[in-house]
mmCIF file of C-alpha atoms in Angstrom:
data_model
loop_
_atom_site.group_PDB
_atom_site.id
_atom_site.type_symbol
_atom_site.label_atom_id
_atom_site.label_comp_id
_atom_site.label_asym_id
_atom_site.label_seq_id
_atom_site.Cartn_x
_atom_site.Cartn_y
_atom_site.Cartn_z
ATOM 1 C CA UNK A 1 -28.245 -14.169 -5.220
ATOM 2 C CA UNK A 2 -25.809 -11.528 -4.063
ATOM 3 C CA UNK A 3 -24.971 -9.339 -1.207
ATOM 4 C CA UNK A 4 -28.434 -7.899 -0.280
ATOM 5 C CA UNK A 5 -28.831 -3.851 1.035
ATOM 6 C CA UNK A 6 -31.995 -1.325 1.789
ATOM 7 C CA UNK A 7 -31.621 -0.238 -1.053
ATOM 8 C CA UNK A 8 -29.719 -2.882 -3.640
ATOM 9 C CA UNK A 9 -27.942 -6.030 -4.242
ATOM 10 C CA UNK A 10 -24.112 -6.550 -4.908
ATOM 11 C CA UNK A 11 -24.341 -9.355 -7.914
ATOM 12 C CA UNK A 12 -21.726 -10.987 -10.039
ATOM 13 C CA UNK A 13 -20.076 -9.438 -12.917
ATOM 14 C CA UNK A 14 -22.016 -10.809 -16.799
ATOM 15 C CA UNK A 15 -20.960 -9.898 -20.386
ATOM 16 C CA UNK A 16 -23.686 -7.375 -20.729
ATOM 17 C CA UNK A 17 -22.473 -5.176 -18.255
ATOM 18 C CA UNK A 18 -19.131 -4.419 -20.024
ATOM 19 C CA UNK A 19 -20.210 -1.461 -21.308
ATOM 20 C CA UNK A 20 -21.657 0.188 -18.378
ATOM 21 C CA UNK A 21 -18.214 -0.299 -16.911
ATOM 22 C CA UNK A 22 -16.605 0.864 -20.227
ATOM 23 C CA UNK A 23 -18.670 4.158 -19.268
ATOM 24 C CA UNK A 24 -18.037 3.996 -15.433
ATOM 25 C CA UNK A 25 -13.849 4.001 -16.009
ATOM 26 C CA UNK A 26 -13.877 6.501 -19.000
ATOM 27 C CA UNK A 27 -15.900 9.334 -17.177
ATOM 28 C CA UNK A 28 -12.791 11.605 -15.397
ATOM 29 C CA UNK A 29 -16.229 12.477 -12.750
ATOM 30 C CA UNK A 30 -17.010 9.262 -11.581
ATOM 31 C CA UNK A 31 -13.334 7.063 -11.853
ATOM 32 C CA UNK A 32 -12.459 9.468 -9.504
ATOM 33 C CA UNK A 33 -9.164 7.884 -8.755
ATOM 34 C CA UNK A 34 -6.454 8.594 -7.049
ATOM 35 C CA UNK A 35 -4.321 8.795 -10.217
ATOM 36 C CA UNK A 36 -5.648 9.585 -13.642
ATOM 37 C CA UNK A 37 -6.644 6.971 -16.340
ATOM 38 C CA UNK A 38 -6.787 7.937 -19.499
ATOM 39 C CA UNK A 39 -10.865 7.790 -21.320
ATOM 40 C CA UNK A 40 -9.533 5.155 -23.716
ATOM 41 C CA UNK A 41 -10.928 1.716 -21.618
ATOM 42 C CA UNK A 42 -12.526 -0.349 -24.406
ATOM 43 C CA UNK A 43 -15.351 -3.078 -24.163
ATOM 44 C CA UNK A 44 -12.695 -5.661 -26.046
ATOM 45 C CA UNK A 45 -10.325 -4.762 -22.773
ATOM 46 C CA UNK A 46 -12.982 -5.558 -20.192
ATOM 47 C CA UNK A 47 -14.204 -8.493 -22.478
ATOM 48 C CA UNK A 48 -10.443 -10.022 -21.189
ATOM 49 C CA UNK A 49 -10.120 -8.934 -18.270
ATOM 50 C CA UNK A 50 -13.452 -10.848 -17.795
ATOM 51 C CA UNK A 51 -12.631 -13.930 -19.080
ATOM 52 C CA UNK A 52 -9.110 -14.977 -17.174
ATOM 53 C CA UNK A 53 -10.943 -14.539 -14.266
ATOM 54 C CA UNK A 54 -10.392 -18.463 -13.067
ATOM 55 C CA UNK A 55 -12.187 -20.619 -10.321
ATOM 56 C CA UNK A 56 -10.805 -20.635 -7.456
ATOM 57 C CA UNK A 57 -11.386 -20.948 -3.529
ATOM 58 C CA UNK A 58 -8.231 -18.841 -2.922
ATOM 59 C CA UNK A 59 -9.701 -16.046 -4.067
ATOM 60 C CA UNK A 60 -7.823 -12.523 -2.755
ATOM 61 C CA UNK A 61 -10.630 -10.257 -4.570
ATOM 62 C CA UNK A 62 -14.513 -9.945 -4.591
ATOM 63 C CA UNK A 63 -15.735 -7.772 -8.501
ATOM 64 C CA UNK A 64 -19.841 -7.020 -7.729
ATOM 65 C CA UNK A 65 -22.102 -5.087 -9.854
ATOM 66 C CA UNK A 66 -23.922 -2.961 -7.859
ATOM 67 C CA UNK A 67 -27.604 -3.176 -9.119
ATOM 68 C CA UNK A 68 -30.301 -1.167 -7.701
ATOM 69 C CA UNK A 69 -33.387 -2.790 -5.814
ATOM 70 C CA UNK A 70 -36.550 -1.867 -6.677
ATOM 71 C CA UNK A 71 -35.821 -1.177 -10.558
ATOM 72 C CA UNK A 72 -32.556 -3.821 -11.714
ATOM 73 C CA UNK A 73 -30.835 -0.901 -13.216
ATOM 74 C CA UNK A 74 -26.519 -1.145 -12.773
ATOM 75 C CA UNK A 75 -25.608 1.911 -10.645
ATOM 76 C CA UNK A 76 -21.850 1.607 -10.500
ATOM 77 C CA UNK A 77 -19.395 -1.424 -9.413
ATOM 78 C CA UNK A 78 -18.545 -2.191 -5.592
ATOM 79 C CA UNK A 79 -15.286 -4.300 -5.083
ATOM 80 C CA UNK A 80 -12.474 -5.407 -2.110
ATOM 81 C CA UNK A 81 -8.674 -6.275 -3.413
ATOM 82 C CA UNK A 82 -5.799 -7.016 -1.870
ATOM 83 C CA UNK A 83 -7.450 -9.330 0.896
ATOM 84 C CA UNK A 84 -4.941 -11.064 3.391
ATOM 85 C CA UNK A 85 -7.837 -13.643 5.301
ATOM 86 C CA UNK A 86 -8.634 -12.619 8.213
ATOM 87 C CA UNK A 87 -7.450 -10.040 8.378
ATOM 88 C CA UNK A 88 -7.865 -6.963 5.758
ATOM 89 C CA UNK A 89 -8.868 -6.271 2.280
ATOM 90 C CA UNK A 90 -8.951 -1.976 0.306
ATOM 91 C CA UNK A 91 -12.567 -1.124 -0.456
ATOM 92 C CA UNK A 92 -13.436 1.076 -4.116
ATOM 93 C CA UNK A 93 -16.456 1.788 -5.750
ATOM 94 C CA UNK A 94 -17.519 3.830 -8.541
ATOM 95 C CA UNK A 95 -22.033 5.199 -8.699
ATOM 96 C CA UNK A 96 -22.292 6.223 -12.041
ATOM 97 C CA UNK A 97 -23.319 10.080 -11.538
ATOM 98 C CA UNK A 98 -27.175 9.569 -12.138
ATOM 99 C CA UNK A 99 -27.526 7.723 -8.687
ATOM 100 C CA UNK A 100 -24.784 10.009 -6.401
ATOM 101 C CA UNK A 101 -27.014 11.386 -4.006
ATOM 102 C CA UNK A 102 -28.846 8.484 -3.897
ATOM 103 C CA UNK A 103 -28.243 6.645 -0.494
ATOM 104 C CA UNK A 104 -27.269 3.888 -3.225
ATOM 105 C CA UNK A 105 -23.394 4.172 -2.545
ATOM 106 C CA UNK A 106 -23.179 4.303 1.965
ATOM 107 C CA UNK A 107 -26.012 1.162 1.318
ATOM 108 C CA UNK A 108 -23.478 -0.654 -1.610
ATOM 109 C CA UNK A 109 -20.700 0.149 1.960
ATOM 110 C CA UNK A 110 -22.590 -1.114 3.641
ATOM 111 C CA UNK A 111 -23.459 -4.238 2.663
ATOM 112 C CA UNK A 112 -19.730 -5.446 1.714
ATOM 113 C CA UNK A 113 -18.314 -4.551 5.105
ATOM 114 C CA UNK A 114 -21.174 -6.579 6.251
ATOM 115 C CA UNK A 115 -19.932 -9.529 3.952
ATOM 116 C CA UNK A 116 -16.320 -8.217 4.560
ATOM 117 C CA UNK A 117 -16.918 -8.120 8.405
ATOM 118 C CA UNK A 118 -18.927 -10.562 9.405
ATOM 119 C CA UNK A 119 -18.536 -13.305 6.488
ATOM 120 C CA UNK A 120 -14.909 -12.830 5.981
ATOM 121 C CA UNK A 121 -13.619 -12.455 9.128
ATOM 122 C CA UNK A 122 -11.680 -9.104 8.669
ATOM 123 C CA UNK A 123 -10.188 -7.067 11.323
ATOM 124 C CA UNK A 124 -8.971 -4.283 9.320
ATOM 125 C CA UNK A 125 -11.288 -2.599 5.949
ATOM 126 C CA UNK A 126 -9.439 -0.077 4.302
ATOM 127 C CA UNK A 127 -10.051 3.199 1.620
ATOM 128 C CA UNK A 128 -7.508 5.287 -0.455
ATOM 129 C CA UNK A 129 -9.072 8.555 -1.302
ATOM 130 C CA UNK A 130 -7.236 11.739 -1.823
ATOM 131 C CA UNK A 131 -7.493 15.441 -0.121
ATOM 132 C CA UNK A 132 -9.568 16.751 -3.469
ATOM 133 C CA UNK A 133 -11.908 14.104 -3.551
ATOM 134 C CA UNK A 134 -13.848 15.137 -0.682
ATOM 135 C CA UNK A 135 -17.378 13.280 -2.014
ATOM 136 C CA UNK A 136 -15.829 10.705 -1.407
ATOM 137 C CA UNK A 137 -14.447 11.198 1.897
ATOM 138 C CA UNK A 138 -17.846 12.046 3.356
ATOM 139 C CA UNK A 139 -19.200 8.796 2.249
ATOM 140 C CA UNK A 140 -16.897 6.643 3.948
ATOM 141 C CA UNK A 141 -17.508 8.778 6.759
ATOM 142 C CA UNK A 142 -20.676 7.517 6.540
ATOM 143 C CA UNK A 143 -20.170 4.335 7.247
ATOM 144 C CA UNK A 144 -17.294 4.892 9.896
ATOM 145 C CA UNK A 145 -14.273 5.378 7.989
ATOM 146 C CA UNK A 146 -11.626 7.404 9.666
ATOM 147 C CA UNK A 147 -8.873 9.567 8.046
ATOM 148 C CA UNK A 148 -5.369 7.091 8.807
ATOM 149 C CA UNK A 149 -2.850 8.615 6.531
ATOM 150 C CA UNK A 150 -2.046 11.041 4.852
ATOM 151 C CA UNK A 151 0.615 11.568 2.135
ATOM 152 C CA UNK A 152 1.046 14.858 1.514
ATOM 153 C CA UNK A 153 1.067 16.204 -2.057
ATOM 154 C CA UNK A 154 1.661 12.480 -3.858
ATOM 155 C CA UNK A 155 -1.504 12.875 -6.333
ATOM 156 C CA UNK A 156 -0.966 14.937 -8.646
ATOM 157 C CA UNK A 157 -4.716 15.513 -10.545
ATOM 158 C CA UNK A 158 -6.769 17.633 -11.903
ATOM 159 C CA UNK A 159 -3.292 20.315 -11.417
ATOM 160 C CA UNK A 160 -3.268 20.396 -8.249
ATOM 161 C CA UNK A 161 -1.104 18.472 -5.752
ATOM 162 C CA UNK A 162 -3.267 16.554 -3.016
ATOM 163 C CA UNK A 163 -2.162 14.184 0.222
ATOM 164 C CA UNK A 164 -3.097 10.152 -0.939
ATOM 165 C CA UNK A 165 -5.396 9.828 2.459
ATOM 166 C CA UNK A 166 -5.538 6.357 4.185
ATOM 167 C CA UNK A 167 -8.510 6.159 5.871
ATOM 168 C CA UNK A 168 -9.669 2.464 6.726
ATOM 169 C CA UNK A 169 -12.370 1.268 10.040
ATOM 170 C CA UNK A 170 -11.581 -1.500 12.786
ATOM 171 C CA UNK A 171 -13.924 -4.472 13.749
ATOM 172 C CA UNK A 172 -14.555 -3.503 16.973
ATOM 173 C CA UNK A 173 -15.697 -0.075 15.596
ATOM 174 C CA UNK A 174 -18.122 -1.676 12.494
ATOM 175 C CA UNK A 175 -19.473 -3.449 15.324
ATOM 176 C CA UNK A 176 -20.152 -0.731 18.142
ATOM 177 C CA UNK A 177 -22.018 1.092 14.491
ATOM 178 C CA UNK A 178 -24.124 -1.771 14.503
ATOM 179 C CA UNK A 179 -25.333 -2.965 18.560
ATOM 180 C CA UNK A 180 -27.609 -5.342 16.546
ATOM 181 C CA UNK A 181 -25.017 -7.738 14.991
ATOM 182 C CA UNK A 182 -23.289 -9.253 18.351
ATOM 183 C CA UNK A 183 -18.977 -10.080 17.352
ATOM 184 C CA UNK A 184 -18.756 -13.574 17.940
ATOM 185 C CA UNK A 185 -14.907 -12.934 16.720
ATOM 186 C CA UNK A 186 -12.099 -12.538 19.781
ATOM 187 C CA UNK A 187 -9.574 -10.269 19.139
ATOM 188 C CA UNK A 188 -6.736 -9.502 20.484
ATOM 189 C CA UNK A 189 -5.200 -6.812 22.552
ATOM 190 C CA UNK A 190 -3.749 -3.376 20.788
ATOM 191 C CA UNK A 191 -0.742 -2.360 20.543
ATOM 192 C CA UNK A 192 0.800 -2.367 23.558
ATOM 193 C CA UNK B 1 31.033 -6.356 -8.634
ATOM 194 C CA UNK B 2 28.861 -3.223 -10.749
ATOM 195 C CA UNK B 3 29.066 0.227 -8.849
ATOM 196 C CA UNK B 4 26.309 2.726 -9.428
ATOM 197 C CA UNK B 5 26.615 5.394 -6.248
ATOM 198 C CA UNK B 6 28.803 6.101 -3.529
ATOM 199 C CA UNK B 7 27.627 7.819 -0.767
ATOM 200 C CA UNK B 8 28.425 10.667 0.046
ATOM 201 C CA UNK B 9 31.166 10.316 3.031
ATOM 202 C CA UNK B 10 32.141 7.270 0.428
ATOM 203 C CA UNK B 11 31.826 4.537 3.745
ATOM 204 C CA UNK B 12 29.368 2.359 1.571
ATOM 205 C CA UNK B 13 28.475 1.908 -1.749
ATOM 206 C CA UNK B 14 24.908 0.980 -3.444
ATOM 207 C CA UNK B 15 26.194 -1.314 -5.953
ATOM 208 C CA UNK B 16 23.575 -4.113 -7.719
ATOM 209 C CA UNK B 17 22.778 -7.086 -6.710
ATOM 210 C CA UNK B 18 24.818 -9.936 -7.610
ATOM 211 C CA UNK B 19 24.618 -13.831 -6.928
ATOM 212 C CA UNK B 20 27.261 -13.687 -4.878
ATOM 213 C CA UNK B 21 25.516 -11.903 -2.500
ATOM 214 C CA UNK B 22 23.286 -14.392 -1.994
ATOM 215 C CA UNK B 23 25.320 -16.331 0.799
ATOM 216 C CA UNK B 24 25.208 -13.341 2.425
ATOM 217 C CA UNK B 25 21.979 -12.134 2.654
ATOM 218 C CA UNK B 26 21.151 -15.865 3.321
ATOM 219 C CA UNK B 27 22.664 -15.183 7.372
ATOM 220 C CA UNK B 28 21.600 -11.830 7.588
ATOM 221 C CA UNK B 29 17.828 -12.116 6.718
ATOM 222 C CA UNK B 30 17.766 -15.241 8.945
ATOM 223 C CA UNK B 31 19.330 -12.753 11.884
ATOM 224 C CA UNK B 32 16.948 -12.493 14.838
ATOM 225 C CA UNK B 33 16.982 -8.412 15.439
ATOM 226 C CA UNK B 34 15.852 -7.776 11.860
ATOM 227 C CA UNK B 35 12.255 -10.417 12.364
ATOM 228 C CA UNK B 36 9.435 -8.196 11.559
ATOM 229 C CA UNK B 37 11.038 -5.072 8.743
ATOM 230 C CA UNK B 38 13.325 -6.939 6.813
ATOM 231 C CA UNK B 39 11.164 -5.376 3.895
ATOM 232 C CA UNK B 40 11.111 -8.380 1.617
ATOM 233 C CA UNK B 41 8.783 -8.729 -1.146
ATOM 234 C CA UNK B 42 5.024 -9.557 -0.382
ATOM 235 C CA UNK B 43 4.874 -12.877 -0.874
ATOM 236 C CA UNK B 44 7.815 -13.841 1.488
ATOM 237 C CA UNK B 45 7.667 -13.555 5.737
ATOM 238 C CA UNK B 46 8.910 -10.803 7.614
ATOM 239 C CA UNK B 47 9.075 -13.602 11.042
ATOM 240 C CA UNK B 48 9.721 -16.715 10.019
ATOM 241 C CA UNK B 49 13.414 -18.675 9.357
ATOM 242 C CA UNK B 50 13.853 -18.280 5.183
ATOM 243 C CA UNK B 51 15.490 -21.156 2.947
ATOM 244 C CA UNK B 52 18.209 -21.104 1.336
ATOM 245 C CA UNK B 53 15.902 -21.210 -1.789
ATOM 246 C CA UNK B 54 13.682 -18.588 -0.230
ATOM 247 C CA UNK B 55 16.738 -16.329 -0.350
ATOM 248 C CA UNK B 56 17.707 -17.073 -3.778
ATOM 249 C CA UNK B 57 14.332 -16.545 -4.996
ATOM 250 C CA UNK B 58 13.627 -12.850 -3.166
ATOM 251 C CA UNK B 59 17.173 -12.165 -4.868
ATOM 252 C CA UNK B 60 15.434 -13.130 -8.315
ATOM 253 C CA UNK B 61 12.904 -10.926 -7.455
ATOM 254 C CA UNK B 62 15.052 -7.567 -6.346
ATOM 255 C CA UNK B 63 17.727 -7.884 -9.778
ATOM 256 C CA UNK B 64 14.538 -8.481 -11.889
ATOM 257 C CA UNK B 65 12.497 -5.498 -10.614
ATOM 258 C CA UNK B 66 11.063 -3.135 -13.146
ATOM 259 C CA UNK B 67 9.825 -0.855 -11.087
ATOM 260 C CA UNK B 68 11.495 0.500 -9.023
ATOM 261 C CA UNK B 69 15.384 -1.259 -7.847
ATOM 262 C CA UNK B 70 16.698 -3.484 -4.654
ATOM 263 C CA UNK B 71 20.982 -1.896 -4.071
ATOM 264 C CA UNK B 72 23.412 -3.016 -2.012
ATOM 265 C CA UNK B 73 24.917 -1.007 0.622
ATOM 266 C CA UNK B 74 28.476 -2.681 0.926
ATOM 267 C CA UNK B 75 30.975 -1.270 3.456
ATOM 268 C CA UNK B 76 33.651 1.308 1.407
ATOM 269 C CA UNK B 77 35.972 -0.352 3.590
ATOM 270 C CA UNK B 78 36.273 -4.484 3.431
ATOM 271 C CA UNK B 79 33.614 -5.038 0.529
ATOM 272 C CA UNK B 80 30.921 -6.013 3.331
ATOM 273 C CA UNK B 81 27.443 -6.595 2.820
ATOM 274 C CA UNK B 82 25.903 -4.203 5.655
ATOM 275 C CA UNK B 83 22.178 -4.000 4.283
ATOM 276 C CA UNK B 84 20.079 -2.925 1.916
ATOM 277 C CA UNK B 85 17.553 -0.332 -0.059
ATOM 278 C CA UNK B 86 14.448 -0.482 -1.539
ATOM 279 C CA UNK B 87 12.856 1.658 -4.197
ATOM 280 C CA UNK B 88 8.794 0.995 -5.224
ATOM 281 C CA UNK B 89 7.798 3.895 -7.873
ATOM 282 C CA UNK B 90 5.112 1.261 -8.942
ATOM 283 C CA UNK B 91 1.997 3.399 -8.876
ATOM 284 C CA UNK B 92 3.798 6.428 -9.839
ATOM 285 C CA UNK B 93 7.358 8.043 -10.023
ATOM 286 C CA UNK B 94 5.986 11.241 -8.066
ATOM 287 C CA UNK B 95 6.004 9.209 -5.142
ATOM 288 C CA UNK B 96 8.470 6.227 -4.949
ATOM 289 C CA UNK B 97 8.372 4.591 -1.302
ATOM 290 C CA UNK B 98 11.691 3.164 -0.147
ATOM 291 C CA UNK B 99 12.589 1.252 2.647
ATOM 292 C CA UNK B 100 16.233 0.742 3.902
ATOM 293 C CA UNK B 101 17.773 -2.105 6.148
ATOM 294 C CA UNK B 102 20.982 -1.981 7.762
ATOM 295 C CA UNK B 103 22.085 -5.288 9.098
ATOM 296 C CA UNK B 104 22.644 -5.533 13.440
ATOM 297 C CA UNK B 105 26.225 -6.223 12.841
ATOM 298 C CA UNK B 106 26.439 -2.404 10.542
ATOM 299 C CA UNK B 107 23.826 -0.659 12.389
ATOM 300 C CA UNK B 108 25.296 2.821 14.932
ATOM 301 C CA UNK B 109 27.881 3.599 11.753
ATOM 302 C CA UNK B 110 26.175 5.711 9.508
ATOM 303 C CA UNK B 111 25.830 3.459 7.157
ATOM 304 C CA UNK B 112 21.657 4.299 7.345
ATOM 305 C CA UNK B 113 21.973 8.218 6.918
ATOM 306 C CA UNK B 114 24.868 7.680 4.599
ATOM 307 C CA UNK B 115 22.794 5.247 2.558
ATOM 308 C CA UNK B 116 19.312 6.715 2.395
ATOM 309 C CA UNK B 117 20.663 10.490 1.644
ATOM 310 C CA UNK B 118 22.366 9.144 -1.664
ATOM 311 C CA UNK B 119 19.211 7.809 -2.867
ATOM 312 C CA UNK B 120 17.119 10.678 -1.863
ATOM 313 C CA UNK B 121 19.724 13.199 -3.268
ATOM 314 C CA UNK B 122 18.930 10.041 -6.978
ATOM 315 C CA UNK B 123 15.441 10.480 -6.784
ATOM 316 C CA UNK B 124 15.272 14.442 -5.919
ATOM 317 C CA UNK B 125 17.388 15.244 -8.431
ATOM 318 C CA UNK B 126 16.969 12.334 -11.442
ATOM 319 C CA UNK B 127 13.594 11.531 -11.320
ATOM 320 C CA UNK B 128 9.925 13.161 -11.044
ATOM 321 C CA UNK B 129 10.315 11.965 -7.485
ATOM 322 C CA UNK B 130 8.953 14.797 -5.450
ATOM 323 C CA UNK B 131 6.740 12.601 -2.606
ATOM 324 C CA UNK B 132 9.341 10.039 -1.297
ATOM 325 C CA UNK B 133 7.859 7.749 1.663
ATOM 326 C CA UNK B 134 7.717 4.857 4.048
ATOM 327 C CA UNK B 135 5.843 2.810 6.686
ATOM 328 C CA UNK B 136 7.678 2.004 9.195
ATOM 329 C CA UNK B 137 5.890 -0.511 12.312
ATOM 330 C CA UNK B 138 4.768 1.692 14.976
ATOM 331 C CA UNK B 139 7.225 -0.668 18.064
ATOM 332 C CA UNK B 140 10.716 -0.284 15.865
ATOM 333 C CA UNK B 141 11.523 2.684 17.593
ATOM 334 C CA UNK B 142 15.110 3.690 16.067
ATOM 335 C CA UNK B 143 13.676 2.896 12.896
ATOM 336 C CA UNK B 144 10.824 6.068 12.931
ATOM 337 C CA UNK B 145 14.195 7.553 14.729
ATOM 338 C CA UNK B 146 16.019 7.297 11.796
ATOM 339 C CA UNK B 147 13.628 8.265 9.757
ATOM 340 C CA UNK B 148 12.765 11.619 11.614
ATOM 341 C CA UNK B 149 16.766 12.436 11.877
ATOM 342 C CA UNK B 150 16.853 12.276 8.149
ATOM 343 C CA UNK B 151 13.587 14.585 7.215
ATOM 344 C CA UNK B 152 10.988 12.824 7.443
ATOM 345 C CA UNK B 153 7.676 13.251 8.964
ATOM 346 C CA UNK B 154 5.256 11.454 10.580
ATOM 347 C CA UNK B 155 1.959 11.189 8.536
ATOM 348 C CA UNK B 156 -0.180 9.094 9.940
ATOM 349 C CA UNK B 157 -0.487 5.000 10.272
ATOM 350 C CA UNK B 158 -1.690 2.177 8.806
ATOM 351 C CA UNK B 159 -3.791 0.740 11.946
ATOM 352 C CA UNK B 160 -3.665 -2.783 12.356
ATOM 353 C CA UNK B 161 -1.097 -3.367 9.801
ATOM 354 C CA UNK B 162 0.286 -7.277 11.372
ATOM 355 C CA UNK B 163 -0.040 -8.893 14.684
ATOM 356 C CA UNK B 164 2.734 -8.907 16.679
ATOM 357 C CA UNK B 165 3.839 -10.427 20.328
ATOM 358 C CA UNK B 166 0.197 -10.988 20.227
ATOM 359 C CA UNK B 167 -1.218 -7.104 20.259
ATOM 360 C CA UNK B 168 -2.211 -5.415 17.210
ATOM 361 C CA UNK B 169 0.344 -3.240 16.133
ATOM 362 C CA UNK B 170 0.893 -0.286 13.183
ATOM 363 C CA UNK B 171 2.177 1.266 11.222
ATOM 364 C CA UNK B 172 3.612 4.785 10.836
ATOM 365 C CA UNK B 173 3.715 6.599 7.262
ATOM 366 C CA UNK B 174 6.417 8.856 6.969
ATOM 367 C CA UNK B 175 7.450 11.009 3.899
ATOM 368 C CA UNK B 176 9.800 13.789 2.612
ATOM 369 C CA UNK B 177 9.081 15.927 0.063
ATOM 370 C CA UNK B 178 11.524 17.792 -2.649
ATOM 371 C CA UNK B 179 11.255 20.563 -1.468
ATOM 372 C CA UNK B 180 11.774 20.085 2.332
ATOM 373 C CA UNK B 181 14.573 18.333 1.054
ATOM 374 C CA UNK B 182 16.304 20.858 -1.014
ATOM 375 C CA UNK B 183 16.207 22.785 2.174
ATOM 376 C CA UNK B 184 17.825 19.800 4.416
ATOM 377 C CA UNK B 185 20.556 19.785 1.384
ATOM 378 C CA UNK B 186 20.986 22.832 1.065
ATOM 379 C CA UNK B 187 21.210 24.421 4.659
ATOM 380 C CA UNK B 188 23.536 21.307 5.524
ATOM 381 C CA UNK B 189 25.519 22.230 2.347
ATOM 382 C CA UNK B 190 26.606 25.923 4.036
ATOM 383 C CA UNK B 191 27.729 23.967 6.896
ATOM 384 C CA UNK B 192 31.268 23.341 8.177
#
């Protein structure tokens, strides 16, 4: 069940995951977002979000728990939002500090990218981070993302101004990195 | 009609949208020359013909916007609806996004520049805005030149933002910082 990689399985959220998610969100290091959120999220908030998710065949997002294959430990969460069907989506990831530097995050990214390109037929996948989060930039670059846009000094965090970074990977770039997979989806010409 | 701001050359005023703008909006937003650059709420097509009902819904969205505003650009002489200006700070009031649309029959009269400078003046002098940005389709060269002429800097792009006429098209990110605007503003106020 779920999406399987070398090190991880991306599976659905369960009730027993909620406290773990609270911990990730309230840790200012793992939160590592472009906008600092107050570390006061509660299990009740996450339960409400969990319970409000409706069944639908028309989905515009996906949210997964990252589970370590070998130990079944929860390592983080990865998601995609703002899905434009057959076109684009934005990705986000949070990994618990204990698993930093273990390859879990890269493997999770690769698993989700494969799903987005191979199953959802997207043309481009994007993510947003900021110039003060070099760990996130390097993580994304490991999967082939490149910095395409930099909104100058638009993030204020840790008392400093940073550039908001838009990173993306095109479908062709993904398949070039994975020659073992053939792309059967016809493309369009590049901008004339 | 409620007048909110006068353009600095008093050729236009920026007003709240009122119900009697709707018939003109229906005409102008369906103008062929505006296809692909209408800057409408996300759920409305930027390319397809818009029904009167859709225009009413767009008008309603604009007038009820909470984290931003949409204003009508009206000519001082004649009181005609010449365009619209959008501003969104849903993400962070530090970095709002703006869009200026001047309807084809009213272009090349300086209304866009006057409207944009009025809004920049408002944002930089009366809100926490530090970075004001916008997106321009890469095929919209007049729009890009307009932004650059108003002091915006090109800082990357969102690749494959859309398809247009059978080819991929990017959106170009432009932004201006409060410090840059202040310098430009002081220079222009020292001019003749």
